[in-house]
Amino acid sequence: MIKVINVVGARPNFMKIAPIQREMSKYSNIKPVLVHTGQHYDKRMSKFFFNDLQLPEPDIYLGVGSGTHAEQTAKIMTHFEKILNEEKPDLVLVVGDVNSTAACSLVAAKMNTKIAHVEAGLRSFDRTMPEEINRLVTDVLSDLLFVTEKSGLENLKREGIADHKVHFVGHVMIDSLIYFKPKADQSAILGELNLTPGEYGVITLHRPSNVDNKQNFEKLLNAFAQIEQRLPLIFPIHPRSQKMIDQFGLREKVEKMSNLRLLDPLGYLDFMKLLHNAKLVLTDSGGIQEETTFLGIPCITMRENTERPITVEIGTNVLVGTDTQRIVLEAEKILDGNAKKGQIPELWDGHAAERIVKIISESL
Ligand code: UD1
């Protein structure tokens, strides 16, 4: 029997672990144990995703909550060390690039427990981005590295990671997108918000470089203020950004935009329905660059770089940074009918979790 601890902590982890948990439960020789660190704890950032994604209740909940990077990482480590001592798993599987990913990898490595990293090898080459540090740390410690796009293979090779550890398997987040598409189609969110398919834009914004910096945040809001004159904008807002709007005194500026609607964070199915029917998406998220590429929806990414270059090379994604005019010009291009057409990346076919779990069952 192979005992695997599957780690989740923050919102973008849940849709990645769901297909892996589901696939593992089909194997009689694998026992998955789901550990939730509690990095995200609000119902809208966590519980609702468990429901939508049909994830079982976590077997173990660490309840670490928010804090500075060091505080949060240290708390996860201390709690997770105890769990490893009790559970003695054969493998710790981590996904993505959040603090929970790096913290649990570090603990497992020190306790000589094998580590699998799903979504390995992505690099923005920007070490001011906390996730880049998490990606580097996790990959160097991992025994099995599962890669979503070819750039990941090149990055890991250049960093000297042995070839036999690395597997190009596609993308578990796209597994979830495909698996839950019929359910997402049934979401009533468009009716509830009085939206017509193809006649609105979606905004998501939460990177510290964008929302923890008043000047950058304002530049982005200035762009939204111009775009909303031509297209209604729906903005389900991350708690970090919500907090910063008040801290920077930007609430009035946001409320002045009559065609921009702030919403609480949405659940997975509602958000997928909203994305799928959008005219365009403005984001600084990593995962949404990929989801829009898969769905063929034009994506304007308000960042200077991306660790997911395939979405720009062959997908619908365009990087625009935080310059107001660049953002507006790109949105106008789409509204004038000149959106970039994209293709779906290799192996983003709904079967990544099957490949991953097969490799795990054969290599442990
Ligand atoms: C984290 C990840 C980021 C990911 C994002 C998705 C790291 C370093 N960052 O960023 O990669 O893209 O999640 O959402 O791991 N808060 C709440 N309720 C919650 C969680 C957070 O109100 O359930 C607020 C708190 O004020 C907290 C702040 O949001 O201080 C930031 O949360 P944190 O988990 O530190 O980082 P995120 O910005 O969510």
Tab-separated table of C-alpha atoms and ligand atoms in Angstrom:
chain	number	residue	atom	x	y	z
A	1	MET	CA	0.000	0.000	0.000
A	2	ILE	CA	1.331	3.442	-0.976
A	3	LYS	CA	0.249	6.133	1.483
A	4	VAL	CA	0.202	9.582	-0.102
A	5	ILE	CA	-0.427	12.858	1.697
A	6	ASN	CA	-2.063	15.268	-0.756
A	7	VAL	CA	-1.516	18.850	0.401
A	8	VAL	CA	-3.840	21.788	-0.269
A	9	GLY	CA	-3.748	25.231	1.295
A	10	ALA	CA	-4.971	28.026	-0.914
A	11	ARG	CA	-7.738	28.528	-3.452
A	12	PRO	CA	-5.759	27.646	-6.600
A	13	ASN	CA	-4.784	24.275	-5.078
A	14	PHE	CA	-8.261	22.839	-4.783
A	15	MET	CA	-9.067	22.380	-8.492
A	16	LYS	CA	-5.630	20.815	-8.969
A	17	ILE	CA	-5.924	18.233	-6.213
A	18	ALA	CA	-9.539	17.200	-6.986
A	19	PRO	CA	-8.763	15.054	-10.067
A	20	ILE	CA	-5.736	13.525	-8.314
A	21	GLN	CA	-7.777	12.518	-5.250
A	22	ARG	CA	-10.467	11.091	-7.525
A	23	GLU	CA	-7.961	9.103	-9.569
A	24	MET	CA	-6.111	7.796	-6.504
A	25	SER	CA	-9.344	6.476	-5.028
A	26	LYS	CA	-9.596	4.119	-8.043
A	27	TYR	CA	-6.319	2.409	-7.076
A	28	SER	CA	-6.500	-0.345	-4.485
A	29	ASN	CA	-2.775	0.066	-3.699
A	30	ILE	CA	-2.861	3.822	-3.008
A	31	LYS	CA	-4.237	5.424	0.136
A	32	PRO	CA	-4.672	9.217	-0.273
A	33	VAL	CA	-4.750	11.370	2.864
A	34	LEU	CA	-5.955	14.928	2.256
A	35	VAL	CA	-4.260	17.606	4.373
A	36	HIS	CA	-5.545	21.211	4.268
A	37	THR	CA	-3.113	23.681	5.811
A	38	GLY	CA	-5.776	26.378	6.265
A	39	GLN	CA	-3.712	29.028	4.422
A	40	HIS	CA	-7.070	30.059	2.970
A	41	TYR	CA	-9.882	29.700	5.465
A	42	ASP	CA	-12.815	31.939	4.455
A	43	LYS	CA	-15.782	29.918	3.219
A	44	ARG	CA	-15.629	31.668	-0.124
A	45	MET	CA	-11.908	30.917	-0.542
A	46	SER	CA	-12.065	27.302	0.604
A	47	LYS	CA	-15.228	25.463	1.737
A	48	PHE	CA	-17.270	26.461	-1.335
A	49	PHE	CA	-14.531	24.981	-3.535
A	50	PHE	CA	-14.634	21.687	-1.667
A	51	ASN	CA	-18.364	21.518	-2.360
A	52	ASP	CA	-18.148	22.511	-6.025
A	53	LEU	CA	-15.224	20.190	-6.727
A	54	GLN	CA	-16.750	17.255	-4.828
A	55	LEU	CA	-13.653	17.022	-2.684
A	56	PRO	CA	-13.956	14.951	0.491
A	57	GLU	CA	-13.592	16.803	3.793
A	58	PRO	CA	-9.872	17.099	4.574
A	59	ASP	CA	-8.635	14.171	6.676
A	60	ILE	CA	-6.458	16.648	8.549
A	61	TYR	CA	-6.907	20.425	8.885
A	62	LEU	CA	-3.965	22.452	10.181
A	63	GLY	CA	-5.792	25.792	10.525
A	64	VAL	CA	-2.697	27.980	10.152
A	65	GLY	CA	-4.442	31.102	8.752
A	66	SER	CA	-2.790	34.301	7.496
A	67	GLY	CA	0.473	35.972	8.482
A	68	THR	CA	3.692	37.302	7.033
A	69	HIS	CA	5.481	34.892	4.712
A	70	ALA	CA	7.826	33.697	7.438
A	71	GLU	CA	5.055	33.378	10.015
A	72	GLN	CA	2.744	31.476	7.708
A	73	THR	CA	5.469	29.204	6.328
A	74	ALA	CA	6.830	28.468	9.808
A	75	LYS	CA	3.370	27.662	11.176
A	76	ILE	CA	2.650	25.271	8.334
A	77	MET	CA	6.027	23.596	8.842
A	78	THR	CA	5.608	23.090	12.582
A	79	HIS	CA	2.142	21.626	12.193
A	80	PHE	CA	3.014	19.516	9.168
A	81	GLU	CA	6.058	17.981	10.855
A	82	LYS	CA	3.770	16.516	13.525
A	83	ILE	CA	1.470	15.105	10.864
A	84	LEU	CA	4.350	13.425	9.048
A	85	ASN	CA	5.531	11.884	12.314
A	86	GLU	CA	2.077	10.447	12.944
A	87	GLU	CA	1.100	9.452	9.415
A	88	LYS	CA	4.473	8.309	8.054
A	89	PRO	CA	3.430	8.550	4.386
A	90	ASP	CA	5.415	7.115	1.473
A	91	LEU	CA	4.930	10.300	-0.525
A	92	VAL	CA	3.937	13.922	0.010
A	93	LEU	CA	2.241	15.380	-3.064
A	94	VAL	CA	2.118	19.164	-3.417
A	95	VAL	CA	0.601	21.282	-6.169
A	96	GLY	CA	1.269	24.764	-7.536
A	97	ASP	CA	3.401	27.454	-5.927
A	98	VAL	CA	1.768	28.791	-2.771
A	99	ASN	CA	3.387	28.999	0.656
A	100	SER	CA	1.810	25.676	1.669
A	101	THR	CA	3.517	24.007	-1.305
A	102	ALA	CA	7.029	25.094	-0.322
A	103	ALA	CA	6.530	24.707	3.444
A	104	CYS	CA	5.327	21.109	3.245
A	105	SER	CA	8.057	20.186	0.745
A	106	LEU	CA	10.729	21.507	3.069
A	107	VAL	CA	9.382	19.470	5.984
A	108	ALA	CA	9.079	16.293	3.904
A	109	ALA	CA	12.618	16.651	2.534
A	110	LYS	CA	14.103	16.973	6.045
A	111	MET	CA	12.197	13.875	7.120
A	112	ASN	CA	13.416	11.847	4.149
A	113	THR	CA	9.943	11.510	2.726
A	114	LYS	CA	9.582	11.467	-1.059
A	115	ILE	CA	7.957	14.499	-2.674
A	116	ALA	CA	5.912	14.827	-5.853
A	117	HIS	CA	5.398	18.329	-7.263
A	118	VAL	CA	2.496	18.833	-9.632
A	119	GLU	CA	2.959	21.909	-11.856
A	120	ALA	CA	6.742	21.770	-11.630
A	121	GLY	CA	9.261	23.718	-13.699
A	122	LEU	CA	7.337	26.951	-14.259
A	123	ARG	CA	9.535	30.053	-13.965
A	124	SER	CA	8.751	33.767	-14.199
A	125	PHE	CA	12.451	34.550	-13.592
A	126	ASP	CA	11.200	37.238	-11.222
A	127	ARG	CA	12.376	36.599	-7.683
A	128	THR	CA	10.406	39.524	-6.300
A	129	MET	CA	7.385	37.267	-6.784
A	130	PRO	CA	6.875	35.084	-3.687
A	131	GLU	CA	5.588	32.205	-5.810
A	132	GLU	CA	8.869	32.089	-7.774
A	133	ILE	CA	10.750	31.363	-4.554
A	134	ASN	CA	8.209	28.673	-3.676
A	135	ARG	CA	8.604	27.094	-7.129
A	136	LEU	CA	12.408	27.029	-6.931
A	137	VAL	CA	12.486	25.541	-3.425
A	138	THR	CA	9.851	22.912	-4.162
A	139	ASP	CA	11.384	21.742	-7.429
A	140	VAL	CA	14.893	21.350	-6.074
A	141	LEU	CA	13.566	19.131	-3.262
A	142	SER	CA	11.160	17.012	-5.304
A	143	ASP	CA	11.641	13.398	-6.381
A	144	LEU	CA	8.857	13.369	-8.957
A	145	LEU	CA	8.264	16.523	-10.996
A	146	PHE	CA	5.088	16.697	-13.085
A	147	VAL	CA	5.227	19.351	-15.777
A	148	THR	CA	2.300	21.131	-17.504
A	149	GLU	CA	4.055	22.753	-20.462
A	150	LYS	CA	7.311	22.249	-22.371
A	151	SER	CA	8.999	25.385	-20.963
A	152	GLY	CA	9.016	23.550	-17.623
A	153	LEU	CA	11.136	20.762	-19.107
A	154	GLU	CA	13.723	23.257	-20.358
A	155	ASN	CA	13.825	25.134	-17.046
A	156	LEU	CA	14.367	21.984	-14.987
A	157	LYS	CA	17.049	20.731	-17.346
A	158	ARG	CA	18.911	24.034	-17.114
A	159	GLU	CA	18.704	23.884	-13.325
A	160	GLY	CA	20.297	20.458	-13.334
A	161	ILE	CA	17.291	18.364	-12.266
A	162	ALA	CA	17.831	14.771	-13.410
A	163	ASP	CA	15.702	13.780	-16.425
A	164	HIS	CA	14.371	10.607	-14.812
A	165	LYS	CA	12.557	12.642	-12.140
A	166	VAL	CA	10.695	14.799	-14.664
A	167	HIS	CA	7.441	13.846	-16.415
A	168	PHE	CA	5.519	15.929	-18.930
A	169	VAL	CA	1.899	15.041	-18.125
A	170	GLY	CA	-0.345	17.988	-19.038
A	171	HIS	CA	-2.416	19.975	-16.591
A	172	VAL	CA	-4.626	18.751	-13.734
A	173	MET	CA	-6.359	22.150	-13.549
A	174	ILE	CA	-7.599	21.544	-17.097
A	175	ASP	CA	-8.759	18.070	-15.994
A	176	SER	CA	-11.079	19.844	-13.553
A	177	LEU	CA	-12.207	22.358	-16.145
A	178	ILE	CA	-13.227	19.573	-18.536
A	179	TYR	CA	-14.713	17.296	-15.876
A	180	PHE	CA	-16.875	19.997	-14.323
A	181	LYS	CA	-17.845	21.787	-17.557
A	182	PRO	CA	-21.341	20.215	-17.736
A	183	LYS	CA	-22.021	21.267	-14.131
A	184	ALA	CA	-20.582	24.748	-14.659
A	185	ASP	CA	-22.825	25.148	-17.719
A	186	GLN	CA	-25.815	24.759	-15.402
A	187	SER	CA	-24.732	27.612	-13.125
A	188	ALA	CA	-27.348	30.368	-12.935
A	189	ILE	CA	-24.784	33.117	-12.367
A	190	LEU	CA	-25.347	34.972	-15.663
A	191	GLY	CA	-29.061	35.291	-14.968
A	192	GLU	CA	-28.450	36.294	-11.371
A	193	LEU	CA	-26.141	39.091	-12.497
A	194	ASN	CA	-28.306	39.985	-15.479
A	195	LEU	CA	-25.481	39.371	-17.954
A	196	THR	CA	-25.619	38.464	-21.643
A	197	PRO	CA	-23.025	35.963	-22.903
A	198	GLY	CA	-20.191	37.720	-24.740
A	199	GLU	CA	-21.202	41.157	-23.499
A	200	TYR	CA	-19.152	41.627	-20.349
A	201	GLY	CA	-15.584	41.426	-19.123
A	202	VAL	CA	-14.213	39.725	-15.996
A	203	ILE	CA	-11.502	41.163	-13.746
A	204	THR	CA	-9.419	39.337	-11.158
A	205	LEU	CA	-6.636	41.050	-9.298
A	206	HIS	CA	-4.673	40.008	-6.234
A	207	ARG	CA	-0.889	39.994	-6.830
A	208	PRO	CA	0.956	41.940	-4.123
A	209	SER	CA	2.917	43.797	-6.857
A	210	ASN	CA	-0.390	45.157	-8.182
A	211	VAL	CA	-2.613	45.639	-5.151
A	212	ASP	CA	-0.143	46.289	-2.319
A	213	ASN	CA	1.283	49.231	-4.285
A	214	LYS	CA	-1.049	52.236	-4.423
A	215	GLN	CA	0.388	53.694	-7.605
A	216	ASN	CA	0.058	50.441	-9.538
A	217	PHE	CA	-3.398	49.734	-8.172
A	218	GLU	CA	-4.529	53.211	-9.301
A	219	LYS	CA	-3.068	52.755	-12.771
A	220	LEU	CA	-5.100	49.571	-13.145
A	221	LEU	CA	-8.276	51.225	-11.839
A	222	ASN	CA	-7.744	54.049	-14.356
A	223	ALA	CA	-7.667	51.455	-17.133
A	224	PHE	CA	-10.856	49.804	-15.860
A	225	ALA	CA	-12.514	53.246	-15.763
A	226	GLN	CA	-11.912	53.616	-19.506
A	227	ILE	CA	-12.828	50.058	-20.466
A	228	GLU	CA	-16.098	50.078	-18.488
A	229	GLN	CA	-17.359	52.851	-20.747
A	230	ARG	CA	-17.595	50.274	-23.535
A	231	LEU	CA	-18.052	46.987	-21.668
A	232	PRO	CA	-19.638	46.076	-18.329
A	233	LEU	CA	-16.975	44.671	-16.017
A	234	ILE	CA	-17.514	42.051	-13.312
A	235	PHE	CA	-14.899	42.022	-10.564
A	236	PRO	CA	-15.122	39.202	-7.996
A	237	ILE	CA	-12.637	40.573	-5.549
A	238	HIS	CA	-9.962	38.752	-3.558
A	239	PRO	CA	-9.872	39.584	0.186
A	240	ARG	CA	-6.360	41.009	-0.161
A	241	SER	CA	-7.475	43.505	-2.826
A	242	GLN	CA	-10.674	44.366	-0.967
A	243	LYS	CA	-8.588	45.250	2.081
A	244	MET	CA	-6.131	47.360	0.070
A	245	ILE	CA	-8.894	49.397	-1.632
A	246	ASP	CA	-9.862	50.722	1.786
A	247	GLN	CA	-6.315	51.049	3.063
A	248	PHE	CA	-5.355	53.203	0.055
A	249	GLY	CA	-8.595	55.222	0.134
A	250	LEU	CA	-9.593	54.010	-3.334
A	251	ARG	CA	-13.169	53.005	-2.479
A	252	GLU	CA	-14.711	56.176	-3.945
A	253	LYS	CA	-12.794	55.764	-7.196
A	254	VAL	CA	-14.103	52.214	-7.551
A	255	GLU	CA	-17.670	53.128	-6.694
A	256	LYS	CA	-17.700	55.929	-9.264
A	257	MET	CA	-17.506	53.328	-12.036
A	258	SER	CA	-21.170	52.586	-12.633
A	259	ASN	CA	-20.402	49.818	-15.128
A	260	LEU	CA	-17.963	47.954	-12.876
A	261	ARG	CA	-19.470	45.572	-10.346
A	262	LEU	CA	-17.568	44.331	-7.344
A	263	LEU	CA	-18.631	40.899	-6.102
A	264	ASP	CA	-17.513	38.647	-3.286
A	265	PRO	CA	-15.221	35.831	-4.467
A	266	LEU	CA	-17.213	33.289	-6.490
A	267	GLY	CA	-17.252	29.511	-6.228
A	268	TYR	CA	-15.580	27.338	-8.848
A	269	LEU	CA	-18.610	26.476	-10.997
A	270	ASP	CA	-20.007	30.015	-11.097
A	271	PHE	CA	-16.600	31.456	-11.902
A	272	MET	CA	-16.000	28.961	-14.729
A	273	LYS	CA	-19.389	29.838	-16.211
A	274	LEU	CA	-18.533	33.536	-15.965
A	275	LEU	CA	-15.129	33.028	-17.636
A	276	HIS	CA	-16.464	30.854	-20.408
A	277	ASN	CA	-18.987	33.454	-21.540
A	278	ALA	CA	-16.827	36.559	-21.145
A	279	LYS	CA	-15.847	38.850	-24.006
A	280	LEU	CA	-12.463	39.314	-22.367
A	281	VAL	CA	-10.684	38.713	-19.085
A	282	LEU	CA	-8.335	41.102	-17.270
A	283	THR	CA	-6.240	39.274	-14.701
A	284	ASP	CA	-2.979	38.900	-12.804
A	285	SER	CA	-3.671	35.286	-11.824
A	286	GLY	CA	-1.492	32.419	-13.032
A	287	GLY	CA	-4.215	29.816	-13.429
A	288	ILE	CA	-6.661	32.091	-15.224
A	289	GLN	CA	-4.125	32.709	-18.009
A	290	GLU	CA	-4.286	28.967	-18.615
A	291	GLU	CA	-8.037	28.516	-18.205
A	292	THR	CA	-8.747	31.294	-20.735
A	293	THR	CA	-6.250	29.765	-23.169
A	294	PHE	CA	-8.042	26.445	-22.903
A	295	LEU	CA	-11.454	28.105	-23.317
A	296	GLY	CA	-10.290	30.364	-26.179
A	297	ILE	CA	-11.273	33.535	-24.303
A	298	PRO	CA	-9.048	36.619	-24.827
A	299	CYS	CA	-6.940	37.251	-21.723
A	300	ILE	CA	-5.136	40.478	-20.850
A	301	THR	CA	-2.584	39.786	-18.139
A	302	MET	CA	-1.629	42.771	-16.014
A	303	ARG	CA	1.896	41.564	-15.280
A	304	GLU	CA	5.321	42.136	-16.825
A	305	ASN	CA	6.138	38.426	-17.006
A	306	THR	CA	4.537	35.018	-16.861
A	307	GLU	CA	5.747	31.640	-15.657
A	308	ARG	CA	3.271	30.128	-18.155
A	309	PRO	CA	4.730	31.283	-21.494
A	310	ILE	CA	2.765	28.744	-23.563
A	311	THR	CA	-0.373	30.847	-22.943
A	312	VAL	CA	1.291	33.761	-24.743
A	313	GLU	CA	3.097	31.709	-27.402
A	314	ILE	CA	0.099	29.742	-28.628
A	315	GLY	CA	-2.786	30.742	-26.358
A	316	THR	CA	-5.063	33.767	-26.098
A	317	ASN	CA	-2.951	35.540	-23.489
A	318	VAL	CA	-1.267	38.939	-23.880
A	319	LEU	CA	1.067	40.446	-21.272
A	320	VAL	CA	0.518	44.169	-20.782
A	321	GLY	CA	2.052	45.082	-17.428
A	322	THR	CA	0.458	47.885	-15.426
A	323	ASP	CA	0.546	50.721	-17.942
A	324	THR	CA	-2.970	52.193	-18.197
A	325	GLN	CA	-2.841	52.921	-21.915
A	326	ARG	CA	-1.419	49.540	-22.874
A	327	ILE	CA	-4.241	47.815	-21.004
A	328	VAL	CA	-6.908	49.994	-22.601
A	329	LEU	CA	-5.449	49.574	-26.112
A	330	GLU	CA	-5.419	45.804	-25.758
A	331	ALA	CA	-9.023	45.760	-24.546
A	332	GLU	CA	-10.074	48.007	-27.444
A	333	LYS	CA	-8.415	45.681	-29.903
A	334	ILE	CA	-10.583	42.854	-28.593
A	335	LEU	CA	-13.732	44.998	-28.554
A	336	ASP	CA	-13.042	46.027	-32.157
A	337	GLY	CA	-13.035	42.382	-33.220
A	338	ASN	CA	-9.274	41.872	-33.437
A	339	ALA	CA	-8.757	39.451	-30.544
A	340	LYS	CA	-5.846	37.062	-30.691
A	341	LYS	CA	-6.863	33.529	-31.678
A	342	GLY	CA	-5.268	30.690	-29.755
A	343	GLN	CA	-4.639	26.972	-29.692
A	344	ILE	CA	-4.853	24.457	-26.862
A	345	PRO	CA	-1.452	23.356	-25.509
A	346	GLU	CA	-0.240	19.781	-25.835
A	347	LEU	CA	-1.665	17.255	-23.342
A	348	TRP	CA	-4.217	19.674	-21.882
A	349	ASP	CA	-6.751	16.949	-22.551
A	350	GLY	CA	-8.412	16.085	-19.248
A	351	HIS	CA	-6.190	13.072	-18.504
A	352	ALA	CA	-3.237	14.545	-16.592
A	353	ALA	CA	-4.256	13.064	-13.224
A	354	GLU	CA	-4.464	9.599	-14.791
A	355	ARG	CA	-0.886	9.950	-16.041
A	356	ILE	CA	0.349	11.270	-12.707
A	357	VAL	CA	-1.211	8.580	-10.541
A	358	LYS	CA	-0.053	5.812	-12.909
A	359	ILE	CA	3.521	7.103	-12.649
A	360	ILE	CA	3.253	7.309	-8.850
A	361	SER	CA	1.891	3.764	-8.579
A	362	GLU	CA	4.693	2.441	-10.773
A	363	SER	CA	7.575	4.340	-9.209
A	364	LEU	CA	7.017	3.847	-5.478
B	1	UD1	C1	-2.088	33.219	-2.111
B	1	UD1	C2	-0.850	32.700	-2.845
B	1	UD1	C3	-0.924	33.082	-4.293
B	1	UD1	C4	-2.232	32.670	-4.922
B	1	UD1	C5	-3.371	33.227	-4.104
B	1	UD1	C6	-4.707	32.820	-4.672
B	1	UD1	C7	1.275	32.576	-1.580
B	1	UD1	C8	2.567	33.229	-1.372
B	1	UD1	N1	0.372	33.276	-2.301
B	1	UD1	O1	-2.030	34.634	-2.141
B	1	UD1	O2	0.130	32.458	-4.996
B	1	UD1	O3	-2.292	33.157	-6.250
B	1	UD1	O4	-3.249	32.753	-2.762
B	1	UD1	O5	-5.759	33.350	-3.940
B	1	UD1	O6	1.067	31.484	-1.121
B	1	UD1	N2	-7.357	36.401	3.399
B	1	UD1	C9	-8.653	36.328	3.831
B	1	UD1	N3	-9.261	35.090	3.829
B	1	UD1	C10	-8.652	33.973	3.401
B	1	UD1	C11	-7.323	34.058	2.964
B	1	UD1	C12	-6.691	35.275	2.958
B	1	UD1	O7	-9.234	37.304	4.202
B	1	UD1	O8	-9.274	32.903	3.418
B	1	UD1	C13	-6.684	37.731	3.375
B	1	UD1	C14	-5.858	37.976	4.590
B	1	UD1	O9	-5.952	39.307	4.887
B	1	UD1	C15	-4.451	37.647	4.134
B	1	UD1	C16	-4.496	38.063	2.671
B	1	UD1	O10	-5.827	37.776	2.248
B	1	UD1	O11	-3.489	38.317	4.866
B	1	UD1	C17	-3.524	37.332	1.826
B	1	UD1	O12	-3.645	35.924	1.962
B	1	UD1	P1	-2.380	34.964	1.654
B	1	UD1	O13	-2.775	33.565	1.753
B	1	UD1	O14	-1.218	35.431	2.472
B	1	UD1	O15	-1.978	35.328	0.195
B	1	UD1	P2	-2.875	35.500	-1.123
B	1	UD1	O16	-2.778	36.907	-1.568
B	1	UD1	O17	-4.236	34.930	-0.942
